[in-house]
Amino acid sequence: MRLRPMRFDLYLGQSVFTTVLLTWAVLVGLDVVMAFSGEFKDIGKNGYTLGHAAAWVLYTVPRRAYTMFPTAAVIGALMGLGQLAATSELTALRALGLSRKRLSVSVAIALSLLTAVMVLSAETMGPWGQDRADALKSSAKWGRDISTTRYSGLWAREGDTFLSAAGGEEQLVGDKGTRLILRDVRLYRIAEDGGIASLTHADTAEHDRDGWVLTGVRRDTFGERSATREEVAREPWNSKLDAGALATGIAKPRNLSVAELRTSIEYRERNGLDARDYEDVYWSRWFYPVNVLALCLAAVPFAFGSLRSGGMGKRLFLGILFALGFWLLQLFFGRMAGALKFDYRIAYALPPIVMLAVSGLLFRRKSG
């Protein structure tokens, strides 16, 4: 099997490339419209305007494109190959002596280019855009006293006190609702002359329905010519900072880059914290290109025969069926990994293995 690019590679790749891009644009457009309409309920709350909603949606487009690409790839590939099959162009290529495997390589090369762009976007534009979107929404809905940045964590202000937190998370606590936990917290109290009156460092700041509690507290109070330190294991914090407003500034695992996810996982492992949510997203990023190519290659055999006499509706149906089946497989193994606590690498490797095994059986069946 010769792997150097040929003219038919360019022709086949262009056909698949075009249909994938068109399908991708439609899916992302639908997702953007639905997300924009979902923001209407918040318009008018605390200065959140239609312009803020539109800007928020636009900033999230790279993340939405990344999420929609696998579905667009399999639907677009099937529609492009189905069109070639319907006009007997695939049959003509087969008559020239090209094997199904060689034609599949042409499809894989075309899809690999788009997949590489998505992997790069997930590490650059996606997190940046989502961070800007979250900061915009927080600032518009909760006022200028809440702000977030990718490199300095969460910042908030209440009167003469500034809060800085490296990160945090929201947890469900039975029937009590949610609990917000901020980690590596620093509280800077500013004196009237602009200097720092006191600096308080806490390992965590927890908020539930009973209010705020600081743990692992070390407080330095600065006088005109002196400084004193106080250490407390646990103490209440009388603050009116809105936990819901602060929660919007916490970066979710899916919005972090691979390097940031790796750092978060190591931090939680060192401190005996649950890191499985971060491991889930971390390994899904590594297996993303494998999943896209496996999903599309598993659908390729249908182009050699079953799509020849079918219309666009049949191709669209098969594409959606493959995408939905693969998503259900991933969801099943992911939930199993979370429940049985086995390695997420196994959970993300099994769906593409299953799809490629099905593809191999279909290839042999059609060859026979």
Tab-separated table of C-alpha atoms in Angstrom:
chain	number	residue	atom	x	y	z
A	1	MET	CA	0.000	0.000	0.000
A	2	ARG	CA	1.650	3.236	-1.175
A	3	LEU	CA	1.332	6.072	1.323
A	4	ARG	CA	2.776	8.988	-0.624
A	5	PRO	CA	0.122	11.616	-1.564
A	6	MET	CA	-1.561	11.082	-4.927
A	7	ARG	CA	-4.079	13.113	-6.913
A	8	PHE	CA	-6.978	10.999	-5.706
A	9	ASP	CA	-5.873	11.704	-2.099
A	10	LEU	CA	-6.388	15.408	-2.717
A	11	TYR	CA	-9.724	14.851	-4.433
A	12	LEU	CA	-11.058	12.510	-1.756
A	13	GLY	CA	-9.693	14.671	1.037
A	14	GLN	CA	-11.226	17.805	-0.447
A	15	SER	CA	-14.662	16.158	-0.691
A	16	VAL	CA	-14.562	14.997	2.939
A	17	PHE	CA	-12.974	18.246	4.133
A	18	THR	CA	-15.736	20.343	2.566
A	19	THR	CA	-18.668	18.331	3.907
A	20	VAL	CA	-17.121	18.149	7.375
A	21	LEU	CA	-16.659	21.929	7.479
A	22	LEU	CA	-20.253	22.547	6.337
A	23	THR	CA	-21.644	20.075	8.884
A	24	TRP	CA	-19.431	21.537	11.577
A	25	ALA	CA	-20.623	25.077	10.826
A	26	VAL	CA	-24.269	23.995	11.062
A	27	LEU	CA	-23.817	22.142	14.372
A	28	VAL	CA	-21.788	24.918	15.994
A	29	GLY	CA	-24.262	27.496	14.708
A	30	LEU	CA	-27.180	25.614	16.247
A	31	ASP	CA	-25.321	25.275	19.538
A	32	VAL	CA	-24.491	29.002	19.563
A	33	VAL	CA	-28.114	29.971	18.868
A	34	MET	CA	-29.374	27.696	21.654
A	35	ALA	CA	-26.771	29.027	24.096
A	36	PHE	CA	-27.632	32.629	23.204
A	37	SER	CA	-31.354	32.028	23.696
A	38	GLY	CA	-30.584	30.395	27.044
A	39	GLU	CA	-28.985	33.639	28.243
A	40	PHE	CA	-32.180	35.631	27.747
A	41	LYS	CA	-33.419	34.697	31.222
A	42	ASP	CA	-30.442	36.487	32.815
A	43	ILE	CA	-30.618	39.665	30.729
A	44	GLY	CA	-31.489	42.634	32.925
A	45	LYS	CA	-30.107	41.110	36.120
A	46	ASN	CA	-27.546	43.360	37.808
A	47	GLY	CA	-26.464	45.075	34.609
A	48	TYR	CA	-26.254	41.940	32.434
A	49	THR	CA	-27.282	43.168	28.980
A	50	LEU	CA	-27.952	41.667	25.549
A	51	GLY	CA	-24.479	42.785	24.480
A	52	HIS	CA	-22.909	40.915	27.400
A	53	ALA	CA	-24.839	37.781	26.439
A	54	ALA	CA	-23.695	38.013	22.807
A	55	ALA	CA	-20.063	38.580	23.839
A	56	TRP	CA	-20.222	35.650	26.272
A	57	VAL	CA	-21.464	33.306	23.548
A	58	LEU	CA	-18.820	34.489	21.054
A	59	TYR	CA	-16.019	33.890	23.550
A	60	THR	CA	-17.232	30.297	24.040
A	61	VAL	CA	-17.286	29.462	20.297
A	62	PRO	CA	-13.798	27.789	20.317
A	63	ARG	CA	-14.862	25.460	23.136
A	64	ARG	CA	-18.139	24.655	21.389
A	65	ALA	CA	-16.325	23.961	18.123
A	66	TYR	CA	-14.013	21.542	19.939
A	67	THR	CA	-16.964	19.721	21.511
A	68	MET	CA	-18.947	19.484	18.272
A	69	PHE	CA	-16.088	18.408	16.025
A	70	PRO	CA	-16.265	14.597	16.545
A	71	THR	CA	-19.969	14.571	15.643
A	72	ALA	CA	-19.396	16.863	12.666
A	73	ALA	CA	-16.474	14.720	11.510
A	74	VAL	CA	-18.390	11.456	11.328
A	75	ILE	CA	-21.537	12.998	9.806
A	76	GLY	CA	-19.523	15.056	7.297
A	77	ALA	CA	-17.304	12.117	6.356
A	78	LEU	CA	-20.289	9.867	5.714
A	79	MET	CA	-22.059	12.520	3.665
A	80	GLY	CA	-18.953	13.263	1.596
A	81	LEU	CA	-18.137	9.606	0.937
A	82	GLY	CA	-21.798	8.821	0.368
A	83	GLN	CA	-21.958	11.461	-2.345
A	84	LEU	CA	-18.911	9.932	-4.045
A	85	ALA	CA	-20.436	6.478	-3.725
A	86	ALA	CA	-23.758	7.634	-5.195
A	87	THR	CA	-21.978	8.959	-8.303
A	88	SER	CA	-19.910	5.725	-8.559
A	89	GLU	CA	-16.656	7.642	-8.081
A	90	LEU	CA	-15.596	5.331	-5.269
A	91	THR	CA	-16.314	2.376	-7.558
A	92	ALA	CA	-14.110	3.936	-10.233
A	93	LEU	CA	-11.281	4.386	-7.748
A	94	ARG	CA	-11.656	0.771	-6.674
A	95	ALA	CA	-11.521	-0.284	-10.340
A	96	LEU	CA	-8.138	1.454	-10.598
A	97	GLY	CA	-6.813	-0.993	-8.026
A	98	LEU	CA	-7.093	1.123	-4.875
A	99	SER	CA	-8.007	-0.850	-1.769
A	100	ARG	CA	-10.532	0.188	0.822
A	101	LYS	CA	-7.706	0.597	3.333
A	102	ARG	CA	-5.850	2.974	0.995
A	103	LEU	CA	-8.973	5.099	0.517
A	104	SER	CA	-9.518	5.103	4.284
A	105	VAL	CA	-6.014	6.506	4.740
A	106	SER	CA	-6.936	9.433	2.472
A	107	VAL	CA	-9.960	10.168	4.668
A	108	ALA	CA	-7.894	9.856	7.844
A	109	ILE	CA	-5.268	12.327	6.574
A	110	ALA	CA	-7.916	14.949	5.776
A	111	LEU	CA	-9.551	14.544	9.179
A	112	SER	CA	-6.192	14.546	10.969
A	113	LEU	CA	-5.531	18.101	9.818
A	114	LEU	CA	-8.772	19.378	11.352
A	115	THR	CA	-8.250	17.254	14.472
A	116	ALA	CA	-4.790	18.783	14.976
A	117	VAL	CA	-6.320	22.260	14.770
A	118	MET	CA	-8.883	21.302	17.429
A	119	VAL	CA	-6.230	19.861	19.744
A	120	LEU	CA	-4.263	23.110	19.443
A	121	SER	CA	-7.418	25.152	20.038
A	122	ALA	CA	-8.218	23.159	23.180
A	123	GLU	CA	-4.882	24.238	24.644
A	124	THR	CA	-4.977	27.885	23.573
A	125	MET	CA	-8.124	29.563	22.250
A	126	GLY	CA	-10.602	27.343	24.104
A	127	PRO	CA	-9.406	28.005	27.691
A	128	TRP	CA	-8.644	31.657	26.908
A	129	GLY	CA	-12.096	32.285	25.439
A	130	GLN	CA	-13.905	30.464	28.234
A	131	ASP	CA	-11.935	32.368	30.852
A	132	ARG	CA	-12.813	35.688	29.217
A	133	ALA	CA	-16.459	34.636	28.959
A	134	ASP	CA	-16.632	33.688	32.652
A	135	ALA	CA	-14.894	36.911	33.695
A	136	LEU	CA	-17.272	38.964	31.548
A	137	LYS	CA	-20.359	37.301	32.988
A	138	SER	CA	-19.092	37.590	36.570
A	139	SER	CA	-18.276	41.266	36.148
A	140	ALA	CA	-21.633	42.052	34.514
A	141	LYS	CA	-23.848	40.038	36.863
A	142	TRP	CA	-22.053	40.538	40.164
A	143	GLY	CA	-20.346	43.888	39.735
A	144	ARG	CA	-16.728	44.980	39.563
A	145	ASP	CA	-15.899	43.450	42.953
A	146	ILE	CA	-15.431	40.005	41.354
A	147	SER	CA	-12.758	39.324	38.758
A	148	THR	CA	-10.826	36.340	37.455
A	149	THR	CA	-7.634	35.846	35.492
A	150	ARG	CA	-6.048	32.678	34.139
A	151	TYR	CA	-2.780	33.128	36.000
A	152	SER	CA	-3.744	34.738	39.311
A	153	GLY	CA	-6.843	32.758	40.182
A	154	LEU	CA	-9.874	34.379	41.769
A	155	TRP	CA	-9.975	37.905	43.160
A	156	ALA	CA	-12.814	39.580	45.039
A	157	ARG	CA	-13.302	42.732	47.090
A	158	GLU	CA	-15.486	43.524	50.087
A	159	GLY	CA	-15.034	46.992	51.512
A	160	ASP	CA	-11.407	47.395	52.575
A	161	THR	CA	-10.635	43.665	52.229
A	162	PHE	CA	-9.368	41.955	49.082
A	163	LEU	CA	-9.611	38.183	48.664
A	164	SER	CA	-7.304	36.082	46.500
A	165	ALA	CA	-7.795	32.327	45.995
A	166	ALA	CA	-5.674	29.995	43.893
A	167	GLY	CA	-8.675	27.781	43.099
A	168	GLY	CA	-11.651	25.985	44.509
A	169	GLU	CA	-14.663	23.824	43.849
A	170	GLU	CA	-18.366	23.455	44.568
A	171	GLN	CA	-19.577	20.289	46.313
A	172	LEU	CA	-23.031	18.837	46.835
A	173	VAL	CA	-23.721	18.195	50.516
A	174	GLY	CA	-26.777	15.948	50.691
A	175	ASP	CA	-29.980	17.848	51.384
A	176	LYS	CA	-28.032	20.895	52.610
A	177	GLY	CA	-27.439	22.157	49.088
A	178	THR	CA	-23.951	23.118	47.911
A	179	ARG	CA	-20.739	23.995	49.686
A	180	LEU	CA	-18.119	26.274	48.160
A	181	ILE	CA	-14.493	25.570	49.034
A	182	LEU	CA	-11.756	28.063	48.124
A	183	ARG	CA	-8.158	26.878	48.473
A	184	ASP	CA	-4.945	28.768	49.249
A	185	VAL	CA	-6.820	31.921	50.310
A	186	ARG	CA	-5.265	35.261	51.144
A	187	LEU	CA	-7.155	38.200	52.674
A	188	TYR	CA	-5.561	41.637	52.370
A	189	ARG	CA	-7.069	44.343	54.622
A	190	ILE	CA	-6.108	47.830	53.444
A	191	ALA	CA	-5.583	50.646	55.919
A	192	GLU	CA	-6.844	54.185	55.362
A	193	ASP	CA	-3.383	55.355	54.299
A	194	GLY	CA	-3.279	52.714	51.532
A	195	GLY	CA	-0.929	50.314	53.301
A	196	ILE	CA	-1.664	46.729	54.289
A	197	ALA	CA	-3.176	46.588	57.772
A	198	SER	CA	-3.218	42.791	57.927
A	199	LEU	CA	-2.528	39.762	55.775
A	200	THR	CA	-4.429	36.569	56.463
A	201	HIS	CA	-3.543	33.280	54.820
A	202	ALA	CA	-5.931	30.317	55.081
A	203	ASP	CA	-5.593	26.838	53.669
A	204	THR	CA	-9.304	26.845	52.820
A	205	ALA	CA	-12.337	29.116	53.046
A	206	GLU	CA	-15.586	27.114	53.125
A	207	HIS	CA	-19.088	28.459	52.660
A	208	ASP	CA	-22.357	26.626	53.318
A	209	ARG	CA	-25.754	27.731	54.547
A	210	ASP	CA	-24.221	28.587	57.945
A	211	GLY	CA	-21.734	31.079	56.486
A	212	TRP	CA	-17.970	31.250	55.936
A	213	VAL	CA	-15.332	29.309	57.886
A	214	LEU	CA	-11.545	29.658	57.516
A	215	THR	CA	-9.229	26.725	58.298
A	216	GLY	CA	-5.462	26.700	58.772
A	217	VAL	CA	-5.352	30.428	59.473
A	218	ARG	CA	-2.137	32.455	59.786
A	219	ARG	CA	-2.707	36.179	60.265
A	220	ASP	CA	-0.034	38.892	60.245
A	221	THR	CA	-1.127	42.268	61.628
A	222	PHE	CA	1.041	45.263	60.867
A	223	GLY	CA	1.377	48.249	63.182
A	224	GLU	CA	3.307	51.446	62.631
A	225	ARG	CA	6.515	49.869	63.930
A	226	SER	CA	5.552	46.291	64.673
A	227	ALA	CA	4.109	43.103	63.237
A	228	THR	CA	2.379	40.276	65.081
A	229	ARG	CA	1.410	36.803	63.924
A	230	GLU	CA	-1.610	34.796	65.038
A	231	GLU	CA	-2.298	31.174	64.104
A	232	VAL	CA	-5.742	29.590	64.422
A	233	ALA	CA	-6.823	26.110	63.329
A	234	ARG	CA	-10.378	27.152	62.481
A	235	GLU	CA	-12.435	30.316	62.798
A	236	PRO	CA	-15.641	31.824	61.372
A	237	TRP	CA	-15.295	34.629	58.828
A	238	ASN	CA	-17.946	37.318	59.022
A	239	SER	CA	-18.245	38.204	55.334
A	240	LYS	CA	-21.153	39.001	53.049
A	241	LEU	CA	-19.372	37.954	49.863
A	242	ASP	CA	-21.841	36.042	47.720
A	243	ALA	CA	-20.755	32.408	47.329
A	244	GLY	CA	-22.676	32.108	44.056
A	245	ALA	CA	-20.757	35.049	42.622
A	246	LEU	CA	-17.421	33.556	43.668
A	247	ALA	CA	-18.377	30.131	42.287
A	248	THR	CA	-18.764	31.606	38.801
A	249	GLY	CA	-15.094	32.605	38.890
A	250	ILE	CA	-13.775	29.121	39.643
A	251	ALA	CA	-12.271	27.446	36.601
A	252	LYS	CA	-14.028	24.182	35.757
A	253	PRO	CA	-11.833	21.200	34.809
A	254	ARG	CA	-13.104	21.198	31.207
A	255	ASN	CA	-11.924	24.825	30.803
A	256	LEU	CA	-8.296	24.112	31.768
A	257	SER	CA	-5.409	23.233	29.484
A	258	VAL	CA	-3.654	19.870	29.724
A	259	ALA	CA	-0.725	21.420	31.624
A	260	GLU	CA	-3.084	23.076	34.122
A	261	LEU	CA	-5.033	19.840	34.531
A	262	ARG	CA	-1.788	17.959	35.228
A	263	THR	CA	-0.814	20.558	37.840
A	264	SER	CA	-4.269	20.369	39.473
A	265	ILE	CA	-4.123	16.573	39.607
A	266	GLU	CA	-0.678	16.590	41.234
A	267	TYR	CA	-1.782	19.219	43.748
A	268	ARG	CA	-4.816	17.160	44.785
A	269	GLU	CA	-2.846	13.945	44.998
A	270	ARG	CA	-0.233	15.598	47.231
A	271	ASN	CA	-2.933	16.869	49.560
A	272	GLY	CA	-5.067	13.707	49.622
A	273	LEU	CA	-7.933	15.279	47.647
A	274	ASP	CA	-10.176	13.663	45.062
A	275	ALA	CA	-8.712	14.326	41.610
A	276	ARG	CA	-10.885	12.017	39.508
A	277	ASP	CA	-12.904	14.830	37.887
A	278	TYR	CA	-9.655	16.344	36.658
A	279	GLU	CA	-8.281	12.956	35.569
A	280	ASP	CA	-11.452	12.371	33.556
A	281	VAL	CA	-11.005	15.572	31.557
A	282	TYR	CA	-7.219	15.149	31.361
A	283	TRP	CA	-7.344	11.742	29.688
A	284	SER	CA	-10.270	12.720	27.470
A	285	ARG	CA	-7.979	15.383	25.954
A	286	TRP	CA	-5.240	12.843	25.213
A	287	PHE	CA	-7.672	10.387	23.616
A	288	TYR	CA	-9.564	13.063	21.668
A	289	PRO	CA	-7.694	12.619	18.325
A	290	VAL	CA	-7.810	8.824	18.688
A	291	ASN	CA	-11.554	8.946	19.273
A	292	VAL	CA	-12.216	11.172	16.258
A	293	LEU	CA	-10.235	9.013	13.840
A	294	ALA	CA	-11.579	5.730	15.242
A	295	LEU	CA	-15.159	6.967	14.991
A	296	CYS	CA	-14.763	8.090	11.389
A	297	LEU	CA	-12.821	5.021	10.256
A	298	ALA	CA	-15.477	2.780	11.793
A	299	ALA	CA	-18.077	4.508	9.614
A	300	VAL	CA	-16.051	4.336	6.376
A	301	PRO	CA	-17.127	0.773	5.382
A	302	PHE	CA	-20.701	1.988	4.944
A	303	ALA	CA	-19.546	4.171	2.064
A	304	PHE	CA	-18.559	1.083	0.076
A	305	GLY	CA	-21.986	-0.217	-0.803
A	306	SER	CA	-24.676	0.674	1.706
A	307	LEU	CA	-24.594	4.420	0.927
A	308	ARG	CA	-24.446	4.013	-2.822
A	309	SER	CA	-28.202	3.817	-3.284
A	310	GLY	CA	-29.160	5.964	-0.280
A	311	GLY	CA	-29.951	9.644	-0.240
A	312	MET	CA	-28.656	12.361	2.032
A	313	GLY	CA	-31.194	11.429	4.691
A	314	LYS	CA	-29.714	7.954	5.013
A	315	ARG	CA	-26.182	9.304	5.320
A	316	LEU	CA	-27.258	11.841	7.887
A	317	PHE	CA	-29.077	9.160	9.878
A	318	LEU	CA	-26.071	6.821	9.861
A	319	GLY	CA	-23.753	9.647	10.884
A	320	ILE	CA	-25.946	10.600	13.823
A	321	LEU	CA	-26.313	6.920	14.748
A	322	PHE	CA	-22.543	6.417	14.842
A	323	ALA	CA	-21.948	9.624	16.797
A	324	LEU	CA	-24.684	8.770	19.304
A	325	GLY	CA	-23.485	5.185	19.678
A	326	PHE	CA	-19.913	6.292	20.293
A	327	TRP	CA	-21.057	8.930	22.793
A	328	LEU	CA	-23.085	6.322	24.692
A	329	LEU	CA	-20.089	3.976	24.770
A	330	GLN	CA	-17.866	6.724	26.123
A	331	LEU	CA	-20.464	7.744	28.679
A	332	PHE	CA	-20.926	4.145	29.823
A	333	PHE	CA	-17.219	3.416	30.277
A	334	GLY	CA	-16.621	6.836	31.837
A	335	ARG	CA	-19.372	6.268	34.411
A	336	MET	CA	-18.015	2.774	35.068
A	337	ALA	CA	-14.557	4.203	35.681
A	338	GLY	CA	-16.001	6.719	38.126
A	339	ALA	CA	-18.111	4.144	39.963
A	340	LEU	CA	-15.578	1.299	40.075
A	341	LYS	CA	-12.572	3.632	40.362
A	342	PHE	CA	-10.468	2.046	37.639
A	343	ASP	CA	-8.039	3.877	35.385
A	344	TYR	CA	-9.599	6.476	33.062
A	345	ARG	CA	-7.052	5.519	30.402
A	346	ILE	CA	-8.773	2.154	30.123
A	347	ALA	CA	-12.193	3.814	30.007
A	348	TYR	CA	-11.195	6.093	27.128
A	349	ALA	CA	-9.290	3.400	25.234
A	350	LEU	CA	-12.162	0.884	25.137
A	351	PRO	CA	-14.666	2.856	22.942
A	352	PRO	CA	-12.235	3.396	20.017
A	353	ILE	CA	-11.100	-0.231	20.294
A	354	VAL	CA	-14.713	-1.385	20.068
A	355	MET	CA	-15.429	0.907	17.110
A	356	LEU	CA	-12.284	-0.151	15.257
A	357	ALA	CA	-13.100	-3.819	15.886
A	358	VAL	CA	-16.555	-3.275	14.390
A	359	SER	CA	-14.957	-1.481	11.452
A	360	GLY	CA	-12.538	-4.352	10.866
A	361	LEU	CA	-15.354	-6.899	10.865
A	362	LEU	CA	-17.363	-4.799	8.409
A	363	PHE	CA	-14.337	-4.435	6.122
A	364	ARG	CA	-13.774	-8.190	6.031
A	365	ARG	CA	-17.467	-8.890	5.555
A	366	LYS	CA	-17.733	-6.488	2.611
A	367	SER	CA	-14.486	-7.750	1.129
A	368	GLY	CA	-15.879	-11.234	1.188
